[in-house]
PDB file of C-alpha atoms in Angstrom:
ATOM      1  CA  MET G   1      97.068 105.836 100.566  1.00  0.00           C
ATOM      2  CA  ALA G   2      98.858 108.810  99.038  1.00  0.00           C
ATOM      3  CA  GLN G   3      97.547 111.003 101.807  1.00  0.00           C
ATOM      4  CA  ALA G   4      98.958 109.014 104.610  1.00  0.00           C
ATOM      5  CA  GLY G   5     101.501 111.767 105.367  1.00  0.00           C
ATOM      6  CA  LEU G   6      98.823 114.346 105.361  1.00  0.00           C
ATOM      7  CA  HIS G   7      96.800 112.401 107.917  1.00  0.00           C
ATOM      8  CA  THR G   8      99.922 112.028 110.052  1.00  0.00           C
ATOM      9  CA  ILE G   9     100.815 115.645 109.897  1.00  0.00           C
ATOM     10  CA  PHE G  10      97.188 116.644 110.771  1.00  0.00           C
ATOM     11  CA  ILE G  11      97.295 114.549 113.976  1.00  0.00           C
ATOM     12  CA  TYR G  12     100.741 115.799 114.861  1.00  0.00           C
ATOM     13  CA  GLN G  13      99.643 119.485 114.633  1.00  0.00           C
ATOM     14  CA  PHE G  14      96.965 118.856 117.272  1.00  0.00           C
ATOM     15  CA  LYS G  15      99.405 117.468 119.753  1.00  0.00           C
ATOM     16  CA  ARG G  16      98.955 120.413 122.024  1.00  0.00           C
ATOM     17  CA  ILE G  17      95.343 119.735 122.610  1.00  0.00           C
ATOM     18  CA  PHE G  18      95.889 116.088 123.474  1.00  0.00           C
ATOM     19  CA  PRO G  19      95.964 115.352 127.132  1.00  0.00           C
ATOM     20  CA  ALA G  20      99.307 114.265 128.533  1.00  0.00           C
ATOM     21  CA  GLU G  21      98.540 110.551 128.357  1.00  0.00           C
ATOM     22  CA  ARG G  22     101.173 108.020 127.600  1.00  0.00           C
ATOM     23  CA  PHE G  23     101.126 106.602 124.147  1.00  0.00           C
ATOM     24  CA  LEU G  24      98.140 108.698 123.137  1.00  0.00           C
ATOM     25  CA  LEU G  25      99.881 110.734 120.474  1.00  0.00           C
ATOM     26  CA  PRO G  26     101.678 107.732 118.865  1.00  0.00           C
ATOM     27  CA  SER G  27      98.657 105.639 118.858  1.00  0.00           C
ATOM     28  CA  ALA G  28      96.620 108.547 117.351  1.00  0.00           C
ATOM     29  CA  ILE G  29      99.365 108.895 114.553  1.00  0.00           C
ATOM     30  CA  PHE G  30      99.186 105.118 113.947  1.00  0.00           C
ATOM     31  CA  GLY G  31      95.338 105.285 113.904  1.00  0.00           C
ATOM     32  CA  ALA G  32      95.467 108.053 111.336  1.00  0.00           C
ATOM     33  CA  ILE G  33      97.294 105.585 108.911  1.00  0.00           C
ATOM     34  CA  LEU G  34      95.501 102.410 109.955  1.00  0.00           C
ATOM     35  CA  PRO G  35      92.480 102.835 107.604  1.00  0.00           C
ATOM     36  CA  ASP G  36      94.818 102.663 104.694  1.00  0.00           C
ATOM     37  CA  ILE G  37      95.328  99.012 105.489  1.00  0.00           C
ATOM     38  CA  ASP G  38      92.592  98.226 102.996  1.00  0.00           C
ATOM     39  CA  ILE G  39      95.185  98.404 100.216  1.00  0.00           C
ATOM     40  CA  LEU G  40      96.312  94.910 101.442  1.00  0.00           C
ATOM     41  CA  PHE G  41      92.692  93.692 100.979  1.00  0.00           C
ATOM     42  CA  VAL G  42      92.596  95.073  97.459  1.00  0.00           C
ATOM     43  CA  ILE G  43      95.911  93.229  96.666  1.00  0.00           C
ATOM     44  CA  THR G  44      94.547  89.920  98.194  1.00  0.00           C
ATOM     45  CA  GLY G  45      91.337  90.479  96.221  1.00  0.00           C
ATOM     46  CA  LEU G  46      93.294  90.514  93.007  1.00  0.00           C
ATOM     47  CA  LEU G  47      93.861  86.754  93.426  1.00  0.00           C
ATOM     48  CA  PHE G  48      90.102  86.252  93.157  1.00  0.00           C
ATOM     49  CA  TYR G  49      88.662  89.195  91.252  1.00  0.00           C
ATOM     50  CA  SER G  50      89.504  91.527  88.476  1.00  0.00           C
ATOM     51  CA  PRO G  51      91.291  94.707  89.408  1.00  0.00           C
ATOM     52  CA  ILE G  52      88.122  96.908  89.007  1.00  0.00           C
ATOM     53  CA  GLU G  53      86.113  94.443  91.137  1.00  0.00           C
ATOM     54  CA  SER G  54      88.765  94.168  93.787  1.00  0.00           C
ATOM     55  CA  VAL G  55      89.059  97.974  94.178  1.00  0.00           C
ATOM     56  CA  THR G  56      85.218  98.364  94.172  1.00  0.00           C
ATOM     57  CA  PHE G  57      84.776  95.647  96.846  1.00  0.00           C
ATOM     58  CA  PHE G  58      87.592  96.389  99.231  1.00  0.00           C
ATOM     59  CA  GLN G  59      88.884  99.938  98.979  1.00  0.00           C
ATOM     60  CA  ARG G  60      87.414 102.246 101.580  1.00  0.00           C
ATOM     61  CA  SER G  61      85.015  99.676 102.865  1.00  0.00           C
ATOM     62  CA  ILE G  62      85.368  98.225 106.373  1.00  0.00           C
ATOM     63  CA  SER G  63      88.533 100.012 107.348  1.00  0.00           C
ATOM     64  CA  HIS G  64      86.978 103.442 106.577  1.00  0.00           C
ATOM     65  CA  SER G  65      83.798 102.705 108.692  1.00  0.00           C
ATOM     66  CA  TYR G  66      82.704 104.673 111.763  1.00  0.00           C
ATOM     67  CA  ILE G  67      81.422 101.261 113.176  1.00  0.00           C
ATOM     68  CA  THR G  68      84.792  99.709 112.853  1.00  0.00           C
ATOM     69  CA  THR G  69      86.384 102.667 114.583  1.00  0.00           C
ATOM     70  CA  ALA G  70      83.928 102.433 117.426  1.00  0.00           C
ATOM     71  CA  LEU G  71      84.386  98.701 117.746  1.00  0.00           C
ATOM     72  CA  ILE G  72      88.158  99.055 117.967  1.00  0.00           C
ATOM     73  CA  TYR G  73      87.708 101.672 120.678  1.00  0.00           C
ATOM     74  CA  LEU G  74      85.287  99.514 122.637  1.00  0.00           C
ATOM     75  CA  VAL G  75      87.681  96.408 122.348  1.00  0.00           C
ATOM     76  CA  PHE G  76      90.452  98.456 123.917  1.00  0.00           C
ATOM     77  CA  LEU G  77      88.124  99.789 126.660  1.00  0.00           C
ATOM     78  CA  PHE G  78      87.012  96.215 127.462  1.00  0.00           C
ATOM     79  CA  LEU G  79      90.571  94.917 127.561  1.00  0.00           C
ATOM     80  CA  SER G  80      91.588  97.880 129.682  1.00  0.00           C
ATOM     81  CA  GLU G  81      88.952  96.999 132.353  1.00  0.00           C
ATOM     82  CA  LEU G  82      89.498  93.249 132.005  1.00  0.00           C
ATOM     83  CA  LEU G  83      93.243  93.323 132.440  1.00  0.00           C
ATOM     84  CA  LYS G  84      93.267  96.490 134.726  1.00  0.00           C
ATOM     85  CA  LYS G  85      95.782  98.285 132.447  1.00  0.00           C
ATOM     86  CA  PRO G  86      94.653 101.961 131.989  1.00  0.00           C
ATOM     87  CA  LEU G  87      97.438 102.256 129.212  1.00  0.00           C
ATOM     88  CA  LEU G  88      95.230 100.088 126.878  1.00  0.00           C
ATOM     89  CA  LYS G  89      92.480 102.740 127.354  1.00  0.00           C
ATOM     90  CA  SER G  90      94.797 105.482 126.324  1.00  0.00           C
ATOM     91  CA  ILE G  91      96.012 103.469 123.290  1.00  0.00           C
ATOM     92  CA  GLY G  92      92.306 102.821 122.336  1.00  0.00           C
ATOM     93  CA  LYS G  93      91.572 106.506 122.613  1.00  0.00           C
ATOM     94  CA  GLY G  94      94.485 107.481 120.446  1.00  0.00           C
ATOM     95  CA  LEU G  95      93.504 104.883 117.726  1.00  0.00           C
ATOM     96  CA  PHE G  96      89.877 106.190 117.841  1.00  0.00           C
ATOM     97  CA  ILE G  97      91.049 109.835 117.480  1.00  0.00           C
ATOM     98  CA  GLY G  98      93.382 109.011 114.732  1.00  0.00           C
ATOM     99  CA  MET G  99      90.994 106.810 112.714  1.00  0.00           C
ATOM    100  CA  LEU G 100      88.173 109.226 113.052  1.00  0.00           C
ATOM    101  CA  SER G 101      90.281 112.169 111.810  1.00  0.00           C
ATOM    102  CA  HIS G 102      91.315 109.933 108.875  1.00  0.00           C
ATOM    103  CA  ILE G 103      87.663 109.142 107.995  1.00  0.00           C
ATOM    104  CA  VAL G 104      86.693 112.850 108.266  1.00  0.00           C
ATOM    105  CA  LEU G 105      89.582 114.075 106.206  1.00  0.00           C
ATOM    106  CA  ASP G 106      88.873 111.521 103.428  1.00  0.00           C
TER     107      ASP G 106
END
């Protein structure tokens, strides 16, 4: 979580290589921060587990997974085709790029 700014700056520095798609860069920046949502899982886990168990079970688990990243991208691709909105495809691509860079940098 302390590196959220670093992940954001990393994505922002590569803005020149992103294609000029609408909402791609903002969604990539959001995707770079999104895997750190696991801190909420850790806090919720404190209700049921000790602090050490909560951190062990929930920190860097499902939100830092390549499978989760791919599933989120596939959901956005599916919704884009289903609703005939190419903007969703661009948002999904941005989330995928951001989450993937976060996992690689961690």
